[in-house]
mmCIF file with all atom_site columns, C-alpha atoms in Angstrom:
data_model
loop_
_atom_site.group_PDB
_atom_site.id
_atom_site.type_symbol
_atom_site.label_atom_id
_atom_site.label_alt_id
_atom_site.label_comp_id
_atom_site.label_asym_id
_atom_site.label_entity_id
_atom_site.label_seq_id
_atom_site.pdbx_PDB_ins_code
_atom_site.Cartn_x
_atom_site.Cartn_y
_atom_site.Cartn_z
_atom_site.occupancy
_atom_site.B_iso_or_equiv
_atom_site.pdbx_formal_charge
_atom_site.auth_seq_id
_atom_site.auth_comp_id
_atom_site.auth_asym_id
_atom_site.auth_atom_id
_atom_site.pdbx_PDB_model_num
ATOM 1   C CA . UNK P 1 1   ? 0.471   28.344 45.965 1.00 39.00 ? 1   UNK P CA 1
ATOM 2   C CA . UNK P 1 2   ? 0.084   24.802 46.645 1.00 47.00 ? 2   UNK P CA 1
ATOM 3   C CA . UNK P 1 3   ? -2.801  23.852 48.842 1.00 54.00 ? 3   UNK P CA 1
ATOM 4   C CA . UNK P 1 4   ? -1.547  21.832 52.147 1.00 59.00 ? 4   UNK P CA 1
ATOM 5   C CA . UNK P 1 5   ? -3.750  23.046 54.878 1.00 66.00 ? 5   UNK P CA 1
ATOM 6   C CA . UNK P 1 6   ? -6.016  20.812 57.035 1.00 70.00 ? 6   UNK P CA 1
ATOM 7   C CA . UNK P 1 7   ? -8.754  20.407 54.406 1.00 87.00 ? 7   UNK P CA 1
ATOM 8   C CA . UNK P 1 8   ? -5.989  19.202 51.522 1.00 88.00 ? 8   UNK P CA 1
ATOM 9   C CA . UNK P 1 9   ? -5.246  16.871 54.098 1.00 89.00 ? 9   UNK P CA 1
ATOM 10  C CA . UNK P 1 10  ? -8.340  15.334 54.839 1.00 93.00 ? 10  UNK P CA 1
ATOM 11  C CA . UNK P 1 11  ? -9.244  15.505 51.125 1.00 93.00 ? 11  UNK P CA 1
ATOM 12  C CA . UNK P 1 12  ? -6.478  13.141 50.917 1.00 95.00 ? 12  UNK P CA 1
ATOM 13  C CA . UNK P 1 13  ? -7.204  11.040 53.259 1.00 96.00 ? 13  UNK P CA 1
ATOM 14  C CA . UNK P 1 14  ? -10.842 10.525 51.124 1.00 96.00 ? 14  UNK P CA 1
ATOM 15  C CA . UNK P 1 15  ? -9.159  10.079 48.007 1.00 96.00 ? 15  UNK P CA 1
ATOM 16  C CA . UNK P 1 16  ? -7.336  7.318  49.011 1.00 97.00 ? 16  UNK P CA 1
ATOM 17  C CA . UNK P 1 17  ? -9.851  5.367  50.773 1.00 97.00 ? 17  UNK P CA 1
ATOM 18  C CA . UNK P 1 18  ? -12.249 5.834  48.228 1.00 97.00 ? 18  UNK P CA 1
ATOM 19  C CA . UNK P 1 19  ? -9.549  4.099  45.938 1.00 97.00 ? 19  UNK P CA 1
ATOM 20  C CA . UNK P 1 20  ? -7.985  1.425  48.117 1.00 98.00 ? 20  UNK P CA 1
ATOM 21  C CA . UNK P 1 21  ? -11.854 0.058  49.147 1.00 97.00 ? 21  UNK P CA 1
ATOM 22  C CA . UNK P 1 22  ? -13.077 0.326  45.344 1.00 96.00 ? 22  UNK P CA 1
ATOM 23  C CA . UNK P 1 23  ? -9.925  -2.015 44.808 1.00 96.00 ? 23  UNK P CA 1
ATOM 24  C CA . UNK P 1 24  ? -9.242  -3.869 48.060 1.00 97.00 ? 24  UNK P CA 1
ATOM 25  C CA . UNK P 1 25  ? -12.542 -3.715 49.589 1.00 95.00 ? 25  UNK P CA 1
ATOM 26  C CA . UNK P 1 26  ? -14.388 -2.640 52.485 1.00 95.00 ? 26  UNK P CA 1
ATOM 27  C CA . UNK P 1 27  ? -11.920 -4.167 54.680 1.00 95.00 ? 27  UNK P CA 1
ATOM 28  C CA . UNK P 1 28  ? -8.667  -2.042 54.089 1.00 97.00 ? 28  UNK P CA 1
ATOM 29  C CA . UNK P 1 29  ? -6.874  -1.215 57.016 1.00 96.00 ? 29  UNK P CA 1
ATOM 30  C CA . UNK P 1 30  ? -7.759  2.252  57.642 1.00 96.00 ? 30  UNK P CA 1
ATOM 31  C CA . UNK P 1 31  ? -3.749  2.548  58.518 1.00 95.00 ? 31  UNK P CA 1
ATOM 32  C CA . UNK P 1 32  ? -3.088  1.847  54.637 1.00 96.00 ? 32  UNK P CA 1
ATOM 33  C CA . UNK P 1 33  ? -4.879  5.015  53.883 1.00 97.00 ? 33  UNK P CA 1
ATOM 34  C CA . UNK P 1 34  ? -3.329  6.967  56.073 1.00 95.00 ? 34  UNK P CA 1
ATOM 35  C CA . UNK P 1 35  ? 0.447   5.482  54.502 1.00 95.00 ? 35  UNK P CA 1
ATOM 36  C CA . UNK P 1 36  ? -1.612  5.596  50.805 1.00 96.00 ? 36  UNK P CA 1
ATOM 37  C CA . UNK P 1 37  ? -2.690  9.506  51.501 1.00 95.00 ? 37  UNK P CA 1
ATOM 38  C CA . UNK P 1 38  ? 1.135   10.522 52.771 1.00 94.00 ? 38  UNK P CA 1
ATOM 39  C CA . UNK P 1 39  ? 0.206   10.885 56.164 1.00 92.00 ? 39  UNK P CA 1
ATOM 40  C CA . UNK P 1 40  ? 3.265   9.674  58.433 1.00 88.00 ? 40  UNK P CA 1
ATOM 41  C CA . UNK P 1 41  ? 0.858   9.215  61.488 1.00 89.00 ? 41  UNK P CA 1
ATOM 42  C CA . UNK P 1 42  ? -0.691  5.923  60.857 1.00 86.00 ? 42  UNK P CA 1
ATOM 43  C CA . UNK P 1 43  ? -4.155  7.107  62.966 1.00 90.00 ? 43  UNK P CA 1
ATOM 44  C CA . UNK P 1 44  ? -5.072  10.138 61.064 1.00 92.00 ? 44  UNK P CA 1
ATOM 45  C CA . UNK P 1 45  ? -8.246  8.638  59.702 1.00 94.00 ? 45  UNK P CA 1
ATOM 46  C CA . UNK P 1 46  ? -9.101  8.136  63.429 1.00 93.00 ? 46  UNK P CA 1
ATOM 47  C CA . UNK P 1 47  ? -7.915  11.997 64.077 1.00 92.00 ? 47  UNK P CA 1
ATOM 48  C CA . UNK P 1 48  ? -10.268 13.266 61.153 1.00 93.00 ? 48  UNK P CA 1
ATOM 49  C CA . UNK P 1 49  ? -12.749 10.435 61.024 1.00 94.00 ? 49  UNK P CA 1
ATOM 50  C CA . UNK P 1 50  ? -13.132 8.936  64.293 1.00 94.00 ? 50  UNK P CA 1
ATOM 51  C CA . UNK P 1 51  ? -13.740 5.275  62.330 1.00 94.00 ? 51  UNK P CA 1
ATOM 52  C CA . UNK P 1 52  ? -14.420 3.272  59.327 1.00 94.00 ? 52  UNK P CA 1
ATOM 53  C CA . UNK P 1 53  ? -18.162 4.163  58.989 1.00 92.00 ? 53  UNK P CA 1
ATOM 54  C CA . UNK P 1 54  ? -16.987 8.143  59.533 1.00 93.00 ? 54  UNK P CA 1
ATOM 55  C CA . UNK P 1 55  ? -15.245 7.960  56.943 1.00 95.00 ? 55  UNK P CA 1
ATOM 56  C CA . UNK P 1 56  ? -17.096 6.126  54.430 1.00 94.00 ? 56  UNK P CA 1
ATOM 57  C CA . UNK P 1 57  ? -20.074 8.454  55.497 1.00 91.00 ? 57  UNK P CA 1
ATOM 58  C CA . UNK P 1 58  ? -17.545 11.836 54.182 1.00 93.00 ? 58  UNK P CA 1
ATOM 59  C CA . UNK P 1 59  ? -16.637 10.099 51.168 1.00 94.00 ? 59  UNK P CA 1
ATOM 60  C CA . UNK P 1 60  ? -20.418 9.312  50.623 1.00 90.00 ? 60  UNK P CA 1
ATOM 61  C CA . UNK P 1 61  ? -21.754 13.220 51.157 1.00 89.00 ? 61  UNK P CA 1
ATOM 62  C CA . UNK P 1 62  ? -18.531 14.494 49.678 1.00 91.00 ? 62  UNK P CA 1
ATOM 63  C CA . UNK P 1 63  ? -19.732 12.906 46.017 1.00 91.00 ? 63  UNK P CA 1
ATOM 64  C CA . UNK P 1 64  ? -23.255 12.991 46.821 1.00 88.00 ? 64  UNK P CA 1
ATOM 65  C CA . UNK P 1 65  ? -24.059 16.752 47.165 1.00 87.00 ? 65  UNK P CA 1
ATOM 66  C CA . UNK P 1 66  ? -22.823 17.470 43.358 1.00 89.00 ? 66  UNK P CA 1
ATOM 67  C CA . UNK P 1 67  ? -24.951 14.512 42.369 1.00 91.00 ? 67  UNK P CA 1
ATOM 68  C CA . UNK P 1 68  ? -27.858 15.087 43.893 1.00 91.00 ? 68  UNK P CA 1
ATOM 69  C CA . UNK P 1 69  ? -27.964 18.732 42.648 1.00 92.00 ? 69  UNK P CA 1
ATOM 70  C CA . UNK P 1 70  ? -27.523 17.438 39.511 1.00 94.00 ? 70  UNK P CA 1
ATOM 71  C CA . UNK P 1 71  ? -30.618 15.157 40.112 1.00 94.00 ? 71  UNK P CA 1
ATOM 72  C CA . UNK P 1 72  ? -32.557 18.146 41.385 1.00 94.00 ? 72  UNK P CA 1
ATOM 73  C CA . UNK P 1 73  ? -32.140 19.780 38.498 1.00 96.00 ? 73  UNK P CA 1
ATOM 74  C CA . UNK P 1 74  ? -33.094 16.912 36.003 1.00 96.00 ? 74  UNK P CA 1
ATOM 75  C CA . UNK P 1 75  ? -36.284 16.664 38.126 1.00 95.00 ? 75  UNK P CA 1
ATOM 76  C CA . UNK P 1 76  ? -37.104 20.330 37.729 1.00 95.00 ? 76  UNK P CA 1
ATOM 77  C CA . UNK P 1 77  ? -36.501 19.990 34.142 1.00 96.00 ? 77  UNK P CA 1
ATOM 78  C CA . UNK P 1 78  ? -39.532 17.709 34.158 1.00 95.00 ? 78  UNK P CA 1
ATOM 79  C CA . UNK P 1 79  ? -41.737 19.595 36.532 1.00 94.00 ? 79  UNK P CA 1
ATOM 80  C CA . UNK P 1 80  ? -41.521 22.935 34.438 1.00 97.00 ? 80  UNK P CA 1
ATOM 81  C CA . UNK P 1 81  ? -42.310 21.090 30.973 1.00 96.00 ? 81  UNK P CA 1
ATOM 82  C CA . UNK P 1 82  ? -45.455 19.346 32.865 1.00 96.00 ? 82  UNK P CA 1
ATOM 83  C CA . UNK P 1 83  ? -43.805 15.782 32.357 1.00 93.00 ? 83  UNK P CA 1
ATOM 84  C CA . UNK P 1 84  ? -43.960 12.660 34.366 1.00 92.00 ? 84  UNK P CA 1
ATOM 85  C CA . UNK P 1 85  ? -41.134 11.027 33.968 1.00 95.00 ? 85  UNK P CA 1
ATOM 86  C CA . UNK P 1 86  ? -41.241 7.481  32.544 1.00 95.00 ? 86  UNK P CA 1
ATOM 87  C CA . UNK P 1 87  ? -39.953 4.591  34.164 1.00 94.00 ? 87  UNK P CA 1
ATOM 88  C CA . UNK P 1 88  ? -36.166 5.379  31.781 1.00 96.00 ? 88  UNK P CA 1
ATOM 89  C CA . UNK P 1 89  ? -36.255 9.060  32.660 1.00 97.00 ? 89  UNK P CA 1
ATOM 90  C CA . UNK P 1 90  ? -36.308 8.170  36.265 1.00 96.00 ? 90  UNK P CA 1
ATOM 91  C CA . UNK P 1 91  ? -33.513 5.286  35.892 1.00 97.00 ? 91  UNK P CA 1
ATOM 92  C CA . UNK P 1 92  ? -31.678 8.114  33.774 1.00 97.00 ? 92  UNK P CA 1
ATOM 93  C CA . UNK P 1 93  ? -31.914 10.400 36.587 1.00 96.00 ? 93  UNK P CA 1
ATOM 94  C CA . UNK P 1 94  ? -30.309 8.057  39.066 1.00 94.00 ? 94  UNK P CA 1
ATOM 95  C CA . UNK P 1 95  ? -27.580 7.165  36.977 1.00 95.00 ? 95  UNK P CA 1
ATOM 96  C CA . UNK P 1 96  ? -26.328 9.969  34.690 1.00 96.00 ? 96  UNK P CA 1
ATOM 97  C CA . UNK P 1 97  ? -24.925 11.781 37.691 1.00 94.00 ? 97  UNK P CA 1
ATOM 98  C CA . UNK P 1 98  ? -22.719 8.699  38.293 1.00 93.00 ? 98  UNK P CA 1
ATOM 99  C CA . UNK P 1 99  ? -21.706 8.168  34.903 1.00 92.00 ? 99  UNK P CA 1
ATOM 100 C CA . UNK P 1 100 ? -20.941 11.691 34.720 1.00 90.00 ? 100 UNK P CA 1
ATOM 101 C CA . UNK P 1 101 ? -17.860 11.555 37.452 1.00 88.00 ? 101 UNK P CA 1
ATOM 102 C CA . UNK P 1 102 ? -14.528 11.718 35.896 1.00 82.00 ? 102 UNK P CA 1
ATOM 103 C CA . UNK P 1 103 ? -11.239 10.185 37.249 1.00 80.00 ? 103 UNK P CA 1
ATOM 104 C CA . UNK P 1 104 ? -13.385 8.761  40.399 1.00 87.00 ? 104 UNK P CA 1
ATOM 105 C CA . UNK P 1 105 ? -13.113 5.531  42.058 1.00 95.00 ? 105 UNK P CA 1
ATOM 106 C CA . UNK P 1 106 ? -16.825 5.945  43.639 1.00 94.00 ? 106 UNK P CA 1
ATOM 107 C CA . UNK P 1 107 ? -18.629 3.562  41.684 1.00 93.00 ? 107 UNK P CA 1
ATOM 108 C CA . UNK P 1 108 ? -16.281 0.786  42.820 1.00 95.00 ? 108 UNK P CA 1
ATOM 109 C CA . UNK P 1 109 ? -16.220 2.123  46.021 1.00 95.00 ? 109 UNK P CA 1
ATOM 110 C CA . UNK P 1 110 ? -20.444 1.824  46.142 1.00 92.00 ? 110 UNK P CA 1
ATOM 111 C CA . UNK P 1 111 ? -20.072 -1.402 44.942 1.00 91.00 ? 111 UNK P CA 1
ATOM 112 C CA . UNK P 1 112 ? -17.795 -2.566 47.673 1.00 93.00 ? 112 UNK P CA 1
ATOM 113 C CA . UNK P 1 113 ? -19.225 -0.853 50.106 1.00 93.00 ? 113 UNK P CA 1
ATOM 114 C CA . UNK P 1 114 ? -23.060 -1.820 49.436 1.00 87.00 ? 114 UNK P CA 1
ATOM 115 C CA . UNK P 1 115 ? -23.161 -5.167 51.258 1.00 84.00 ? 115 UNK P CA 1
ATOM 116 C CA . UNK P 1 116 ? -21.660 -3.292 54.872 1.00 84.00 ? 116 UNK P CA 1
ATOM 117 C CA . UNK P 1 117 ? -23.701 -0.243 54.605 1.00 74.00 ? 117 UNK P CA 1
ATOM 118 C CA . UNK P 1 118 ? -26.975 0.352  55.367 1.00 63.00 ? 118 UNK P CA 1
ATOM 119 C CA . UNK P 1 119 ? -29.331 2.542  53.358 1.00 54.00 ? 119 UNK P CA 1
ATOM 120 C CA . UNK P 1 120 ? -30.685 4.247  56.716 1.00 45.00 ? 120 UNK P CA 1
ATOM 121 C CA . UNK P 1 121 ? -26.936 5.528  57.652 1.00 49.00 ? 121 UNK P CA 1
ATOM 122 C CA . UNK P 1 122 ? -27.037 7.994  54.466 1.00 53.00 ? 122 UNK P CA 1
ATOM 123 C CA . UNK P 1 123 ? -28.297 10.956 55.244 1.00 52.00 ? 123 UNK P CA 1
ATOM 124 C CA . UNK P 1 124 ? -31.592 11.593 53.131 1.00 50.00 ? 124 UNK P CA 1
ATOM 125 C CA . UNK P 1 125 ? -32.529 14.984 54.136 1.00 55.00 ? 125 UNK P CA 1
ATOM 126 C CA . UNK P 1 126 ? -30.948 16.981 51.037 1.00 60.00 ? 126 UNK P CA 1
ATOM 127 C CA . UNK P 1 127 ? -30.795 13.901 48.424 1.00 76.00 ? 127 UNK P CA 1
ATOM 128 C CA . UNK P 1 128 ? -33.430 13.105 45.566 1.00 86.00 ? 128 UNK P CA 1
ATOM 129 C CA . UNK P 1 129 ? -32.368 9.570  45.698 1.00 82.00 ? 129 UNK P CA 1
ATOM 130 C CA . UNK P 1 130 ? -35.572 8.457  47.563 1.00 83.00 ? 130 UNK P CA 1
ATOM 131 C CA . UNK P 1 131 ? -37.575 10.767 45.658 1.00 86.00 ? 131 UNK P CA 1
ATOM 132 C CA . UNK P 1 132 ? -36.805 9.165  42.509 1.00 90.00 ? 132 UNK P CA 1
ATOM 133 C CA . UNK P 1 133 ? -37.233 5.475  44.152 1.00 86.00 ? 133 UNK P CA 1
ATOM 134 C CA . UNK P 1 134 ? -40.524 6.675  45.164 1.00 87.00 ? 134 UNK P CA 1
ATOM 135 C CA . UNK P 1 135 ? -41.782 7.555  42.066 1.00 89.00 ? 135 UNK P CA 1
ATOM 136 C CA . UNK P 1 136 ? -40.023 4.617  39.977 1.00 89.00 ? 136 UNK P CA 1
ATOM 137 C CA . UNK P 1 137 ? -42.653 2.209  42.793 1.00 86.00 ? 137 UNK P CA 1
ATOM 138 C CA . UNK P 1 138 ? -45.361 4.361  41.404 1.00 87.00 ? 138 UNK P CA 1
ATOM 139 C CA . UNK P 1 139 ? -44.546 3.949  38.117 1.00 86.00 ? 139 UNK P CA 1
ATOM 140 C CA . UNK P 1 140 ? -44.626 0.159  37.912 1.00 84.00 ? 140 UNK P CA 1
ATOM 141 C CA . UNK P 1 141 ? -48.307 -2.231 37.602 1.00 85.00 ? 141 UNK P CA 1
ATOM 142 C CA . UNK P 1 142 ? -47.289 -4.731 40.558 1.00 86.00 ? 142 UNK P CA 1
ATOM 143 C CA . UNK P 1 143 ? -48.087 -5.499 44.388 1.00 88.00 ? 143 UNK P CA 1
ATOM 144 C CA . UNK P 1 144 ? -46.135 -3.635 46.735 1.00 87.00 ? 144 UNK P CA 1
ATOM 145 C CA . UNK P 1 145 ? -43.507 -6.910 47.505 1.00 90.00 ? 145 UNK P CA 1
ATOM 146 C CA . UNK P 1 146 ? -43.178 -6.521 43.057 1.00 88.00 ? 146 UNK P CA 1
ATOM 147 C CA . UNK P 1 147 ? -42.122 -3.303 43.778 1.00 88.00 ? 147 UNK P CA 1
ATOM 148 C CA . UNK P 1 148 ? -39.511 -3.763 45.928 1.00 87.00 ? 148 UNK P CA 1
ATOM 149 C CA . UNK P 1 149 ? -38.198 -6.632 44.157 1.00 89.00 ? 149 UNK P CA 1
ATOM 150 C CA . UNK P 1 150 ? -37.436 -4.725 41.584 1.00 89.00 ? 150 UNK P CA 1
ATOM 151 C CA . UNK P 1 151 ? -36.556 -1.836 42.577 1.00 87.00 ? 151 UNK P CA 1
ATOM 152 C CA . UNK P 1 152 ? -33.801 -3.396 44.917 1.00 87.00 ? 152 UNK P CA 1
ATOM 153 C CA . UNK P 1 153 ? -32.625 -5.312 41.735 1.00 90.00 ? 153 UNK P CA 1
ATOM 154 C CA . UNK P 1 154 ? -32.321 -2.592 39.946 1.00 91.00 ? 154 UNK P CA 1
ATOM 155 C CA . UNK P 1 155 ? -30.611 -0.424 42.620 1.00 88.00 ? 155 UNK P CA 1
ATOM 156 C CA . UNK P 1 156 ? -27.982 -4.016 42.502 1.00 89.00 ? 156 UNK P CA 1
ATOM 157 C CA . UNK P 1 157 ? -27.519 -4.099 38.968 1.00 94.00 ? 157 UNK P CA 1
ATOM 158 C CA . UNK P 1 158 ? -26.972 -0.369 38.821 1.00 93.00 ? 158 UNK P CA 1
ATOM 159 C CA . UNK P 1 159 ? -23.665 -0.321 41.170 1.00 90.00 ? 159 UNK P CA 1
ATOM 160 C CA . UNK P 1 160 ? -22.350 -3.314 39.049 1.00 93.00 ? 160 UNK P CA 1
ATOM 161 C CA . UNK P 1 161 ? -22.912 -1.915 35.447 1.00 96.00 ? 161 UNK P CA 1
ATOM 162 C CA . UNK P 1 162 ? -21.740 1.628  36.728 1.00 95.00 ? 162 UNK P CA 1
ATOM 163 C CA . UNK P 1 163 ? -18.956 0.108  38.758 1.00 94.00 ? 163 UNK P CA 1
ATOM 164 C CA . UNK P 1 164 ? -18.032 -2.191 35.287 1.00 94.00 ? 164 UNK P CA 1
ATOM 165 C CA . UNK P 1 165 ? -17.755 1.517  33.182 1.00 94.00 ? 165 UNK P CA 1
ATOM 166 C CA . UNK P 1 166 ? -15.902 2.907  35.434 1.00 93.00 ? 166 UNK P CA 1
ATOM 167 C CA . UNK P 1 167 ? -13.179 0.196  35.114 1.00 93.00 ? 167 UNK P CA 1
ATOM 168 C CA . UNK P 1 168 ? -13.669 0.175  31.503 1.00 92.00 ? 168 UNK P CA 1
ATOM 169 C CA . UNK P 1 169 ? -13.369 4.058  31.466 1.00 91.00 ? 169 UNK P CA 1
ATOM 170 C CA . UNK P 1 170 ? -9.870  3.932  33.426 1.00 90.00 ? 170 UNK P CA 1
ATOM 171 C CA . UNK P 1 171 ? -8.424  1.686  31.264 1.00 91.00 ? 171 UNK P CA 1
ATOM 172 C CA . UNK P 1 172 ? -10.170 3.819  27.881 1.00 91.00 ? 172 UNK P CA 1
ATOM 173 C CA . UNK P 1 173 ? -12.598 1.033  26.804 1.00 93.00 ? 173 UNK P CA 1
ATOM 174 C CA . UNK P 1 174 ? -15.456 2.375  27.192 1.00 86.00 ? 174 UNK P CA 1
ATOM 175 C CA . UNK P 1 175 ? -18.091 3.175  24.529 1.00 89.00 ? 175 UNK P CA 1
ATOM 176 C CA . UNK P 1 176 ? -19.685 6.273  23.699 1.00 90.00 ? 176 UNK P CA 1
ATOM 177 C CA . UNK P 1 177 ? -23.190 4.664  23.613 1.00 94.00 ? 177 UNK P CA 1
ATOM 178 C CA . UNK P 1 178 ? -22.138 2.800  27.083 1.00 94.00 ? 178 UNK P CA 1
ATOM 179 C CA . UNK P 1 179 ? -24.403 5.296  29.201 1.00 95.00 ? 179 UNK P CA 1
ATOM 180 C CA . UNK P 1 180 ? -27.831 5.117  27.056 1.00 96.00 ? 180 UNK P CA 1
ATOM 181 C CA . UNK P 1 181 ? -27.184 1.038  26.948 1.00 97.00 ? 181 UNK P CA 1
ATOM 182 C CA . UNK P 1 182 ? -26.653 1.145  30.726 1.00 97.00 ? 182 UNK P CA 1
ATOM 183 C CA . UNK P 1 183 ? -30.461 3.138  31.202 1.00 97.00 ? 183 UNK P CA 1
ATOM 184 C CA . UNK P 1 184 ? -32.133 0.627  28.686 1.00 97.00 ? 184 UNK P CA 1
ATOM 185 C CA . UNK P 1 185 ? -31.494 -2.231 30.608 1.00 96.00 ? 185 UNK P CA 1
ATOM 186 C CA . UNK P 1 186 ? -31.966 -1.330 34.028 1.00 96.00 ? 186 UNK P CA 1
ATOM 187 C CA . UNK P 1 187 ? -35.086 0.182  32.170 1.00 96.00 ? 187 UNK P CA 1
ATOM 188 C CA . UNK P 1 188 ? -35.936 -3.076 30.848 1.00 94.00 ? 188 UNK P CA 1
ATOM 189 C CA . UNK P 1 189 ? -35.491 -5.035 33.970 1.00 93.00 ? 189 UNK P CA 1
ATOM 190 C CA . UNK P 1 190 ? -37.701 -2.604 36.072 1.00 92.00 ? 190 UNK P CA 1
ATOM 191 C CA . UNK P 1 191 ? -40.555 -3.097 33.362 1.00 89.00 ? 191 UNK P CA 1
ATOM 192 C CA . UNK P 1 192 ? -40.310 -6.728 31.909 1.00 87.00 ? 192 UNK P CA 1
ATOM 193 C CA . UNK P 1 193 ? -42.902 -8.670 32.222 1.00 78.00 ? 193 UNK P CA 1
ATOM 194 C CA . UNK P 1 194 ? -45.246 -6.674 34.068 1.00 67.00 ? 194 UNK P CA 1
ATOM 195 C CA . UNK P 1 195 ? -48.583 -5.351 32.458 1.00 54.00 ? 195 UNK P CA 1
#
């Protein structure tokens, strides 16, 4: 039985907006999602989503409640063997999830989203996310402004290099070791050249 309730629809609806602003931008008219997702009325992201930001925010918890469970568990996995993560178990921890997502434009969609969206409008109360920032500033030897230097870099260079295998992985060009290379240097950069 093919699934075309209300829910299908609005499932649709995220799938192509998640596409056509990982490869048009944040910008897209919100009416060319509602022609890309079949829907004949051209307002039915307004019906479902009231706006732009509404819908970026459902496309954002959609993907992030399988991540962050995912996270949660990687975290627990630590906690019952007694280990502090390292600085690369932490980075591995914020992007395995990610890497993890097949046939997903969400990576691009982060990417082109990032610069419009403000870290405060995600809603924090169920995700590990800020967890793991937290500990990755403890984990570092640097002043507080250090910190946050970095850890924003990092957090930059992370959307681009995911966003840049997810491309590769669409068209089949990515590499196996592609993941592990992606954790050493956002490893790297949160370290180098501190004490």
């Amino acid at each position: 039985m093919a699934d075309s309730g209300p829910d299908h629809r609005k499932r649709e609806l995220l799938d192509a907006a998640e596409r056509l602003i990982a490869t048009r931008g944040y910008e897209v008219p919100l009416r060319d999602v509602a022609v890309a997702a079949g829907h004949r009325n051209n307002s039915a992201v307004q019906y479902h989503y009231r706006n732009r930001q509404g819908l970026i925010a459902a496309i954002v918890a959609r993907r992030l409640g399988p991540m962050e469970n995912e996270r949660a568990k990687m975290l627990e996995a630590f906690a019952a063997q007694g280990k502090q993560p390292t600085v690369r178990d932490l980075i591995e921890v914020l992007v395995l999830p990610i890497l993890q997502m097949k046939g997903t434009h969400y990576a691009r969609f982060l990417e082109a989203i990032r610069p419009h969206w403000p870290d405060e409008s995600i809603p924090t109360g169920y995700t590990e996310w800020p967890k793991v920032l937290d500990q990755l500033n403890k984990s570092i030897r640097a002043d507080k402004p250090a910190r946050i230097r970095r850890v924003t870099a990092v957090a930059t260079a992370m959307f681009s290099l995911i966003a840049d295998y997810e491309r590769r992985t669409e068209l089949g060009e990515q590499s196996d070791s592609e993941p592990a290379e992606i954790v050493d240097m956002l490893s790297a950069m949160m370290t180098a050249g501190l004490a």
